[in-house]
Amino acid sequence: MRTILDNITGEARRGELVAILGSSGAGKSTLLNCLSGRLNTGTLTGSITFAGRRRERSTWKSVSAFVEQDDALYPNMTVRETLRTAAYLRLPSSRYTRDEKNAQAEAIIKSLRLTKAADTRIGDGLKRGVSGGERKRAAIGQELVGSPDVLFLDEPTSGLDSNSAYAVIENVRSEAVRTGRVVVLTIHQPSIEVLYLFSKVVLLSEGATVFFGPPDDALAHFEQLGLPCPPKRNPADFFLDILTIDHDLESEPARIRALHDAYRGLEKERKLESGAFSGEIEDVDVFDAREEPLGGWANSWWEETGILYRRAWTEIFRNRPLIIAEFAQTIIVMLVMGLAFLRLDNDTRGIQNRAGILFFWPINQVSL
Ligand SMILES: Nc1ncnc2c1ncn2[C@@H]1O[C@H](COP(=O)(O)OP(=O)(O)O)[C@@H](O)[C@H]1O
Ligand SMILES: [Mg+2]
């Protein structure tokens, strides 16, 4: 039995962007999975509340959305088609017409500033498409079309240059502020510009909180502990220096433990003050009444099948090499089979051969 996370507290309000920072293996993704309800092994104790209440199994899925680190997008679809398909799947037809769903996709394109890339195909390793930042924003947009109240992003900036990373986080932030959404994300090494876009940071080391609060308060906290940030140093890099444990040094576990204890002390002080961290969440009603959480799936099985069928068809049809290969293969197999069984007689052998082809043909079709 291994404890991966311990002593984690925190809260996020509407319109806030909360970042979980820590070195690799600190437990960032695990924490994000706990919060988003995607933990599938192990046990979790404690309480996680949303708008003052426990997360409800039936509605949580439609209230929250999760963007994985490795996004799976269809390479031959354009950004607009990707977002439209997501809108068709996520928005219930009982409440939205197709035009409204398209309009929702357009709104996301605009707010994530994807207009320029809207009609470009996503692309993949073989065929170039949109840029890395645009791709990430398209993946985030896919989740945003469902207007989730809470958005979780696992390492949305990994693999992006600092300008694209800034653009992605800035877009997500202004979206969150505009719609009163909560965004919780993990990030490995933000630039200083990105760091100050976060309302609060959770600094994790060895699975426990070293600090939770606004970035500047973290600097003040560490300074009090005799760890001032060197001038001209990116505070985010400074945090990582503090959080990263060097397993080869014997003094390290004690150093990290002292940091955890210091945070526990700070937490107690905060609780005594004003009750600002009492866990109560103001319920600001900024949502359209139509967007009341729904349980289960947005659309019927038939409708979903139709949407997925269309997407698969577009994807396959645009994949030229695949179509050519399939076509050529069919012609070749047809010729081989046709010639092998050409001009059969009407005797016992001919009949056996016909039975043979009737057996061989379906087997061949199934295994293609
Ligand atoms: N399902 C699991 N079983 C056992 N160990 C796990 C599991 N998931 C994560 N871990 C361990 O927990 C630690 C934190 O993992 P993770 O949350 O993925 O880190 P991060 O995202 O911060 O890099 C790692 O040491 C990892 O090996
Ligand atoms: Mg991770």
XYZ file of N, CA, C and O in Angstrom, residues 159-330:
688
model
N 4.977 20.416 -24.507
C 5.304 20.300 -25.926
C 5.064 21.576 -26.717
O 5.252 21.601 -27.923
N 4.630 22.647 -26.035
C 4.389 23.905 -26.753
C 5.500 24.903 -26.447
O 6.072 24.892 -25.357
N 5.789 25.781 -27.407
C 6.764 26.837 -27.130
C 6.099 27.858 -26.214
O 4.876 27.838 -26.041
N 6.874 28.743 -25.602
C 6.310 29.571 -24.540
C 5.229 30.524 -25.039
O 4.280 30.808 -24.313
N 5.333 30.974 -26.308
C 4.287 31.860 -26.828
C 2.967 31.133 -26.984
O 1.916 31.640 -26.601
N 3.016 29.928 -27.564
C 1.777 29.155 -27.735
C 1.219 28.763 -26.386
O 0.000 28.760 -26.192
N 2.107 28.428 -25.451
C 1.652 28.041 -24.113
C 0.908 29.210 -23.474
O -0.167 29.038 -22.908
N 1.470 30.407 -23.632
C 0.831 31.592 -23.065
C -0.540 31.798 -23.706
O -1.533 32.045 -23.021
N -0.584 31.653 -25.046
C -1.853 31.870 -25.756
C -2.918 30.882 -25.273
O -4.071 31.275 -25.049
N -2.529 29.627 -25.099
C -3.497 28.614 -24.663
C -4.052 28.969 -23.284
O -5.268 29.025 -23.075
N -3.149 29.266 -22.345
C -3.596 29.529 -20.973
C -4.383 30.840 -20.900
O -5.392 30.941 -20.202
N -3.936 31.839 -21.671
C -4.620 33.133 -21.650
C -6.049 32.972 -22.185
O -6.993 33.514 -21.615
N -6.199 32.214 -23.270
C -7.535 31.969 -23.841
C -8.433 31.265 -22.836
O -9.595 31.628 -22.660
N -7.876 30.236 -22.200
C -8.660 29.476 -21.239
C -9.074 30.371 -20.075
O -10.198 30.323 -19.598
N -8.153 31.242 -19.676
C -8.447 32.131 -18.556
C -9.553 33.115 -18.908
O -10.506 33.299 -18.157
N -9.447 33.746 -20.088
C -10.474 34.747 -20.396
C -11.827 34.073 -20.592
O -12.855 34.645 -20.231
N -11.829 32.853 -21.121
C -13.066 32.073 -21.233
C -13.659 31.815 -19.851
O -14.863 31.931 -19.640
N -12.776 31.452 -18.908
C -13.228 31.126 -17.553
C -13.834 32.357 -16.892
O -14.887 32.290 -16.260
N -13.168 33.496 -17.093
C -13.655 34.727 -16.477
C -14.990 35.128 -17.107
O -15.943 35.490 -16.421
N -15.059 35.009 -18.433
C -16.258 35.415 -19.157
C -17.477 34.570 -18.756
O -18.584 35.078 -18.615
N -17.270 33.280 -18.596
C -18.402 32.391 -18.358
C -18.551 31.982 -16.897
O -19.452 31.226 -16.573
N -17.648 32.439 -16.041
C -17.752 32.068 -14.634
C -17.511 30.599 -14.397
O -18.208 29.949 -13.633
N -16.515 30.085 -15.103
C -16.214 28.658 -15.029
C -15.007 28.465 -14.123
O -14.226 29.387 -13.912
N -14.876 27.268 -13.568
C -13.694 26.958 -12.761
C -12.746 26.129 -13.626
O -13.183 25.189 -14.290
N -11.480 26.499 -13.647
C -10.503 25.708 -14.406
C -9.409 25.236 -13.456
O -8.839 26.028 -12.712
N -9.162 23.945 -13.462
C -8.079 23.383 -12.663
C -7.145 22.675 -13.637
O -7.590 21.883 -14.456
N -5.861 23.012 -13.584
C -4.937 22.399 -14.528
C -3.633 22.014 -13.856
O -3.293 22.525 -12.795
N -2.928 21.106 -14.475
C -1.584 20.787 -13.982
C -0.615 21.377 -14.996
O -0.945 21.513 -16.171
N 0.545 21.754 -14.525
C 1.510 22.355 -15.435
C 2.887 22.039 -14.907
O 3.095 21.901 -13.702
N 3.821 21.876 -15.811
C 5.141 21.474 -15.350
C 6.057 22.670 -15.120
O 6.548 22.877 -14.032
N 6.265 23.457 -16.151
C 7.179 24.590 -16.010
C 6.638 25.833 -16.685
O 7.033 26.154 -17.803
N 5.750 26.563 -16.007
C 5.186 27.745 -16.658
C 6.206 28.890 -16.711
O 7.096 28.975 -15.868
N 6.054 29.725 -17.725
C 6.875 30.941 -17.778
C 6.291 31.909 -16.755
O 5.188 31.693 -16.240
N 6.994 32.975 -16.493
C 6.511 33.922 -15.474
C 5.185 34.569 -15.899
O 4.287 34.767 -15.086
N 5.048 34.824 -17.211
C 3.799 35.425 -17.703
C 2.636 34.472 -17.449
O 1.542 34.899 -17.077
N 2.871 33.179 -17.706
C 1.813 32.191 -17.502
C 1.499 32.055 -16.014
O 0.336 32.006 -15.619
N 2.534 32.053 -15.192
C 2.329 31.886 -13.744
C 1.367 32.928 -13.198
O 0.476 32.625 -12.405
N 1.524 34.187 -13.673
C 0.676 35.245 -13.125
C -0.720 35.285 -13.756
O -1.520 36.147 -13.416
N -1.015 34.339 -14.637
C -2.395 34.206 -15.119
C -3.199 33.352 -14.145
O -4.428 33.323 -14.184
N -2.509 32.604 -13.285
C -3.202 31.727 -12.352
C -3.696 32.515 -11.145
O -2.962 33.310 -10.569
N -4.957 32.247 -10.763
C -5.481 32.899 -9.573
C -4.812 32.306 -8.342
O -4.488 33.014 -7.404
N -4.662 30.981 -8.358
C -4.039 30.292 -7.226
C -3.186 29.150 -7.747
O -3.458 28.628 -8.834
N -2.203 28.790 -6.951
C -1.403 27.618 -7.304
C -1.429 26.620 -6.148
O -1.535 26.999 -4.992
N -1.385 25.345 -6.525
C -1.222 24.283 -5.540
C 0.195 23.784 -5.773
O 0.505 23.293 -6.850
N 1.068 23.964 -4.774
C 2.432 23.477 -4.944
C 2.530 22.123 -4.263
O 2.275 22.001 -3.065
N 2.847 21.110 -5.057
C 2.886 19.744 -4.543
C 4.308 19.236 -4.506
O 5.081 19.467 -5.431
N 4.628 18.529 -3.439
C 5.887 17.818 -3.418
C 5.649 16.505 -2.708
O 5.045 16.486 -1.628
N 6.062 15.433 -3.282
C 5.880 14.113 -2.680
C 4.419 13.888 -2.264
O 4.156 13.288 -1.221
N 3.505 14.385 -3.070
C 2.089 14.111 -2.835
C 1.403 14.953 -1.771
O 0.229 14.746 -1.493
N 2.116 15.875 -1.142
C 1.443 16.712 -0.141
C 1.617 18.184 -0.489
O 2.547 18.560 -1.214
N 0.685 19.002 0.018
C 0.712 20.425 -0.315
C 1.858 21.137 0.399
O 2.042 20.976 1.600
N 2.596 21.915 -0.352
C 3.626 22.765 0.226
C 3.090 24.193 0.310
O 3.468 24.968 1.170
N 2.171 24.505 -0.608
C 1.503 25.798 -0.543
C 0.243 25.772 -1.396
O 0.201 25.138 -2.433
N -0.774 26.503 -0.924
C -1.966 26.717 -1.748
C -2.379 28.175 -1.606
O -2.576 28.654 -0.489
N -2.458 28.877 -2.710
C -2.879 30.273 -2.670
C -2.321 31.018 -3.873
O -1.722 30.412 -4.764
N -2.495 32.325 -3.920
C -1.974 33.106 -5.044
C -0.443 33.013 -5.119
O 0.213 32.888 -4.084
N 0.119 33.077 -6.335
C 1.567 32.935 -6.502
C 2.380 33.898 -5.630
O 3.391 33.493 -5.046
N 1.917 35.152 -5.516
C 2.690 36.114 -4.721
C 2.699 35.749 -3.241
O 3.693 35.973 -2.548
N 1.584 35.178 -2.770
C 1.532 34.748 -1.369
C 2.507 33.600 -1.139
O 3.067 33.464 -0.048
N 2.688 32.765 -2.176
C 3.645 31.656 -2.051
C 5.047 32.222 -1.850
O 5.799 31.751 -0.990
N 5.379 33.259 -2.623
C 6.699 33.885 -2.485
C 6.888 34.420 -1.071
O 7.937 34.223 -0.457
N 5.822 35.070 -0.553
C 5.904 35.630 0.802
C 6.074 34.511 1.828
O 6.869 34.627 2.761
N 5.336 33.417 1.625
C 5.407 32.270 2.545
C 6.827 31.696 2.577
O 7.389 31.457 3.647
N 7.408 31.497 1.410
C 8.761 30.927 1.363
C 9.793 31.901 1.937
O 10.756 31.486 2.571
N 9.558 33.187 1.707
C 10.485 34.173 2.240
C 10.502 34.114 3.766
O 11.563 34.161 4.394
N 9.311 33.943 4.333
C 9.200 33.813 5.790
C 9.963 32.597 6.305
O 10.440 32.583 7.431
N 10.011 31.555 5.445
C 10.720 30.335 5.842
C 12.218 30.443 5.574
O 12.958 29.468 5.686
N 12.648 31.647 5.179
C 14.075 31.844 4.904
C 14.472 31.375 3.518
O 15.619 31.024 3.272
N 13.474 31.339 2.607
C 13.774 30.922 1.235
C 13.324 32.006 0.258
O 12.303 31.865 -0.394
N 14.073 33.120 0.199
C 13.649 34.184 -0.714
C 13.938 33.813 -2.168
O 14.909 33.099 -2.447
N 13.060 34.265 -3.063
C 13.285 34.005 -4.489
C 14.415 34.915 -4.968
O 14.368 36.126 -4.764
N 15.443 34.346 -5.579
C 16.533 35.198 -6.054
C 16.012 36.214 -7.067
O 15.095 35.901 -7.829
N 16.590 37.431 -7.067
C 16.125 38.434 -8.041
C 16.328 37.930 -9.466
O 17.253 37.163 -9.734
N 15.452 38.353 -10.361
C 15.499 37.992 -11.784
C 15.283 36.501 -12.033
O 15.607 36.004 -13.105
N 14.795 35.784 -11.043
C 14.518 34.368 -11.254
C 13.009 34.219 -11.449
O 12.214 34.869 -10.763
N 12.624 33.367 -12.404
C 11.210 33.096 -12.611
C 10.681 32.392 -11.364
O 11.173 31.327 -11.003
N 9.679 32.973 -10.675
C 9.178 32.339 -9.453
C 8.759 30.886 -9.670
O 8.923 30.064 -8.777
N 8.231 30.591 -10.865
C 7.786 29.216 -11.116
C 8.973 28.249 -11.061
O 8.879 27.157 -10.490
N 10.103 28.676 -11.632
C 11.309 27.833 -11.581
C 11.805 27.719 -10.149
O 12.239 26.648 -9.715
N 11.694 28.832 -9.424
C 12.098 28.846 -8.015
C 11.245 27.869 -7.206
O 11.757 27.086 -6.407
N 9.928 27.861 -7.475
C 9.043 26.911 -6.776
C 9.488 25.490 -7.068
O 9.551 24.650 -6.176
N 9.782 25.227 -8.325
C 10.170 23.858 -8.692
C 11.467 23.440 -8.015
O 11.610 22.292 -7.601
N 12.399 24.406 -7.894
C 13.649 24.098 -7.180
C 13.333 23.631 -5.767
O 13.910 22.667 -5.268
N 12.394 24.348 -5.123
C 12.042 24.017 -3.744
C 11.328 22.665 -3.669
O 11.570 21.862 -2.776
N 10.446 22.425 -4.657
C 9.591 21.236 -4.603
C 10.302 19.957 -5.001
O 9.895 18.867 -4.612
N 11.325 20.084 -5.810
C 11.975 18.886 -6.346
C 12.854 18.239 -5.294
O 13.674 18.903 -4.661
N 12.647 16.951 -5.134
C 13.407 16.223 -4.126
C 14.532 15.443 -4.806
O 14.317 14.802 -5.833
N 15.710 15.554 -4.231
C 16.856 14.808 -4.758
C 17.018 13.564 -3.886
O 17.468 13.641 -2.746
N 16.590 12.433 -4.432
C 16.535 11.213 -3.624
C 17.918 10.714 -3.190
O 18.019 9.864 -2.306
N 18.966 11.227 -3.802
C 20.304 10.773 -3.431
C 20.835 11.475 -2.185
O 21.786 11.029 -1.558
N 20.200 12.595 -1.827
C 20.671 13.346 -0.657
C 19.885 12.947 0.585
O 18.656 12.944 0.575
N 20.597 12.639 1.663
C 19.927 12.154 2.861
C 19.085 13.217 3.551
O 18.079 12.912 4.180
N 19.500 14.478 3.428
C 18.804 15.560 4.135
C 17.475 15.930 3.466
O 16.663 16.638 4.065
N 17.257 15.449 2.246
C 16.104 15.908 1.474
C 14.730 15.579 2.070
O 13.887 16.470 2.163
N 14.461 14.319 2.485
C 13.129 14.037 3.035
C 12.791 14.953 4.215
O 11.642 15.427 4.314
N 13.776 15.249 5.049
C 13.516 16.122 6.208
C 13.189 17.530 5.736
O 12.301 18.194 6.282
N 13.881 17.982 4.694
C 13.625 19.329 4.158
C 12.183 19.426 3.657
O 11.457 20.372 3.968
N 11.751 18.410 2.891
C 10.396 18.419 2.345
C 9.370 18.332 3.476
O 8.342 19.018 3.463
N 9.677 17.488 4.487
C 8.751 17.361 5.616
C 8.582 18.711 6.317
O 7.476 19.090 6.694
N 9.675 19.441 6.456
C 9.598 20.759 7.111
C 8.683 21.688 6.311
O 7.899 22.455 6.882
N 8.768 21.587 4.989
C 7.904 22.428 4.140
C 6.440 22.052 4.333
O 5.564 22.923 4.412
N 6.168 20.736 4.393
C 4.785 20.289 4.609
C 4.272 20.795 5.952
O 3.140 21.269 6.062
N 5.124 20.684 6.982
C 4.709 21.124 8.324
C 4.458 22.624 8.345
O 3.498 23.096 8.962
N 5.319 23.367 7.646
C 5.149 24.821 7.596
C 3.807 25.161 6.969
O 3.108 26.075 7.420
N 3.414 24.400 5.943
C 2.131 24.691 5.307
C 0.968 24.351 6.233
O -0.011 25.077 6.296
N 1.099 23.230 6.965
C 0.042 22.866 7.935
C -0.143 24.004 8.939
O -1.278 24.348 9.281
N 0.979 24.577 9.392
C 0.910 25.700 10.338
C 0.172 26.878 9.726
O -0.723 27.464 10.344
N 0.503 27.164 8.477
C -0.133 28.281 7.770
C -1.637 28.047 7.623
O -2.448 28.959 7.807
N -1.992 26.806 7.325
C -3.403 26.442 7.169
C -4.180 26.718 8.456
O -5.291 27.237 8.406
N -3.585 26.342 9.574
C -4.251 26.557 10.875
C -4.489 28.048 11.087
O -5.571 28.468 11.469
N -3.453 28.844 10.824
C -3.574 30.293 10.983
C -4.710 30.837 10.125
O -5.521 31.641 10.574
N -4.760 30.368 8.878
C -5.789 30.844 7.953
C -7.172 30.487 8.451
O -8.107 31.264 8.309
N -7.322 29.299 9.005
C -8.634 28.871 9.515
C -9.080 29.770 10.650
O -10.262 30.084 10.779
N -8.116 30.200 11.470
C -8.468 31.063 12.603
C -8.922 32.425 12.116
O -9.831 33.032 12.654
N -8.278 32.891 11.063
C -8.657 34.186 10.493
C -9.999 34.067 9.776
O -10.198 33.122 9.027
N -10.873 34.983 10.004
C -12.066 35.271 9.186
C -12.838 34.116 8.535
O -13.876 34.337 7.939
N -12.384 32.898 8.600
C -13.130 31.795 7.973
C -13.145 31.868 6.473
O -14.046 31.350 5.820
N -12.149 32.528 5.909
C -12.101 32.670 4.448
C -11.945 31.311 3.767
O -12.352 31.134 2.633
N -11.385 30.353 4.480
C -11.181 29.027 3.888
C -12.117 27.997 4.498
O -11.771 26.865 4.701
N -13.339 28.435 4.799
C -14.268 27.531 5.459
C -14.845 26.503 4.497
O -15.532 25.597 4.901
N -14.561 26.653 3.236
C -15.058 25.678 2.269
C -16.414 26.058 1.701
O -16.968 25.358 0.890
N -16.964 27.194 2.142
C -18.251 27.606 1.581
C -18.029 28.252 0.228
O -17.074 28.986 0.024
N -18.904 27.945 -0.689
C -18.740 28.483 -2.026
C -19.962 29.315 -2.369
O -21.098 28.879 -2.205
N -19.730 30.524 -2.797
C -20.853 31.374 -3.193
C -21.459 30.788 -4.454
O -20.743 30.416 -5.363
N -22.766 30.731 -4.479
C -23.385 30.186 -5.678
C -23.865 31.318 -6.566
O -24.964 31.825 -6.415
N -23.007 31.753 -7.455
C -23.357 32.852 -8.341
C -24.100 32.262 -9.532
O -23.628 31.335 -10.168
N -25.275 32.787 -9.804
C -26.038 32.214 -10.910
C -25.741 32.954 -12.202
O -26.356 33.943 -12.515
N -24.766 32.481 -12.935
C -24.423 33.147 -14.189
C -24.802 32.276 -15.379
O -24.499 32.592 -16.502
N -25.448 31.153 -15.117
C -25.710 30.227 -16.213
C -27.112 30.330 -16.775
O -28.069 30.610 -16.065
N -27.181 30.094 -18.047
C -28.436 29.997 -18.775
C -29.252 28.852 -18.148
O -28.701 27.816 -17.828
N -30.537 29.065 -17.971
C -31.362 28.042 -17.335
C -31.334 26.721 -18.117
O -31.493 25.653 -17.560
N -31.112 26.835 -19.427
C -31.079 25.620 -20.248
C -29.905 24.727 -19.873
O -29.877 23.567 -20.181
N -28.906 25.356 -19.266
C -27.691 24.617 -18.998
C -27.702 23.887 -17.665
O -26.666 23.546 -17.142
N -28.890 23.677 -17.128
C -29.008 22.867 -15.912
C -28.378 21.510 -16.173
O -28.562 20.941 -17.237
N -27.638 20.986 -15.201
C -26.969 19.723 -15.455
C -27.930 18.595 -15.817
O -29.021 18.510 -15.290
N -27.492 17.799 -16.722
C -28.270 16.677 -17.215
C -27.584 15.385 -16.794
O -26.373 15.317 -16.783
N -28.342 14.391 -16.498
C -27.718 13.103 -16.222
C -27.606 12.300 -17.502
O -28.305 12.553 -18.456
N -26.711 11.349 -17.524
C -26.618 10.424 -18.654
C -26.109 11.058 -19.925
O -25.383 12.040 -19.899
N -26.521 10.500 -21.043
C -26.031 10.966 -22.339
C -26.907 12.067 -22.884
O -28.098 12.109 -22.611
N -26.295 12.922 -23.693
C -27.036 14.061 -24.226
C -28.037 13.631 -25.293
O -29.132 14.173 -25.373
N -27.667 12.660 -26.104
C -28.527 12.295 -27.219
C -28.806 10.799 -27.267
O -28.162 10.013 -26.580
N -29.761 10.440 -28.118
C -30.135 9.032 -28.214
C -29.036 8.224 -28.888
O -28.162 8.753 -29.581
N -29.101 6.937 -28.689
C -28.134 6.007 -29.280
C -28.100 6.171 -30.799
O -27.059 6.228 -31.416
N -29.288 6.283 -31.391
C -29.376 6.402 -32.851
C -28.680 7.646 -33.351
O -27.948 7.630 -34.320
N -28.975 8.744 -32.653
C -28.412 10.015 -33.087
C -26.889 9.980 -32.989
O -26.171 10.399 -33.899
N -26.385 9.442 -31.881
C -24.933 9.355 -31.696
C -24.302 8.485 -32.775
O -23.253 8.830 -33.314
N -24.953 7.370 -33.076
C -24.405 6.486 -34.101
C -24.296 7.240 -35.417
O -23.296 7.153 -36.121
N -25.335 8.011 -35.739
C -25.340 8.776 -36.985
C -24.191 9.780 -37.030
O -23.478 9.887 -38.033
N -23.987 10.488 -35.928
C -22.935 11.511 -35.875
C -21.568 10.847 -36.010
O -20.709 11.297 -36.778
N -21.374 9.746 -35.303
C -20.079 9.057 -35.338
C -19.833 8.444 -36.714
O -18.715 8.438 -37.215
N -20.910 7.959 -37.328
C -20.795 7.376 -38.657
C -20.309 8.435 -39.642
O -19.420 8.210 -40.445
N -20.897 9.601 -39.531
C -20.518 10.680 -40.442
C -19.068 11.088 -40.246
O -18.336 11.331 -41.206
N -18.663 11.151 -38.987
C -17.283 11.535 -38.703
C -16.321 10.486 -39.265
O -15.334 10.814 -39.913
N -16.644 9.208 -39.042
C -15.768 8.131 -39.524
C -15.698 8.166 -41.042
O -14.629 8.002 -41.643
N -16.852 8.419 -41.682
C -16.903 8.452 -43.131
C -16.021 9.589 -43.668
O -15.215 9.390 -44.568
N -16.160 10.777 -43.115
C -15.357 11.928 -43.542
C -13.876 11.604 -43.371
O -13.059 11.849 -44.261
N -13.555 11.049 -42.207
C -12.167 10.755 -41.881
C -11.566 9.769 -42.897
O -10.481 9.973 -43.416
N -12.321 8.709 -43.199
C -11.806 7.688 -44.121
C -11.754 8.238 -45.545
O -10.782 8.071 -46.262
N -12.805 8.953 -45.912
C -12.897 9.439 -47.283
C -11.772 10.411 -47.615
O -11.313 10.484 -48.739
N -11.309 11.148 -46.610
C -10.243 12.133 -46.865
C -8.862 11.525 -46.808
O -7.874 12.182 -47.091
N -8.797 10.283 -46.390
C -7.500 9.634 -46.291
C -7.192 8.955 -47.627
O -7.420 7.764 -47.810
N -6.699 9.745 -48.597
C -6.461 9.263 -49.956
C -5.681 7.955 -50.017
O -6.151 7.000 -50.617
N -4.481 7.891 -49.410
C -3.695 6.658 -49.533
C -4.480 5.426 -49.086
O -4.407 4.380 -49.732
N -5.274 5.580 -48.040
C -6.045 4.445 -47.542
C -7.077 4.003 -48.571
O -7.230 2.816 -48.860
N -7.751 4.985 -49.178
C -8.788 4.655 -50.163
C -8.155 3.959 -51.361
O -8.657 2.946 -51.845
N -7.034 4.506 -51.836
C -6.374 3.916 -53.001
C -5.943 2.489 -52.671
O -6.165 1.560 -53.459
N -5.375 2.291 -51.499
C -4.912 0.964 -51.095
C -6.072 -0.019 -51.030
O -5.990 -1.138 -51.543
N -7.188 0.425 -50.438
C -8.351 -0.464 -50.300
C -8.882 -0.848 -51.677
O -9.222 -1.995 -51.932
N -8.926 0.142 -52.559
C -9.468 -0.069 -53.902
C -8.593 -1.056 -54.658
O -9.081 -2.039 -55.230
N -7.268 -0.813 -54.617
C -6.327 -1.675 -55.330
C -6.394 -3.091 -54.776
O -6.420 -4.068 -55.536
N -6.501 -3.199 -53.482
C -6.539 -4.513 -52.848
C -7.771 -5.290 -53.304
O -7.692 -6.464 -53.648
N -8.902 -4.599 -53.344
C -10.137 -5.247 -53.769
C -10.016 -5.757 -55.199
O -10.400 -6.891 -55.507
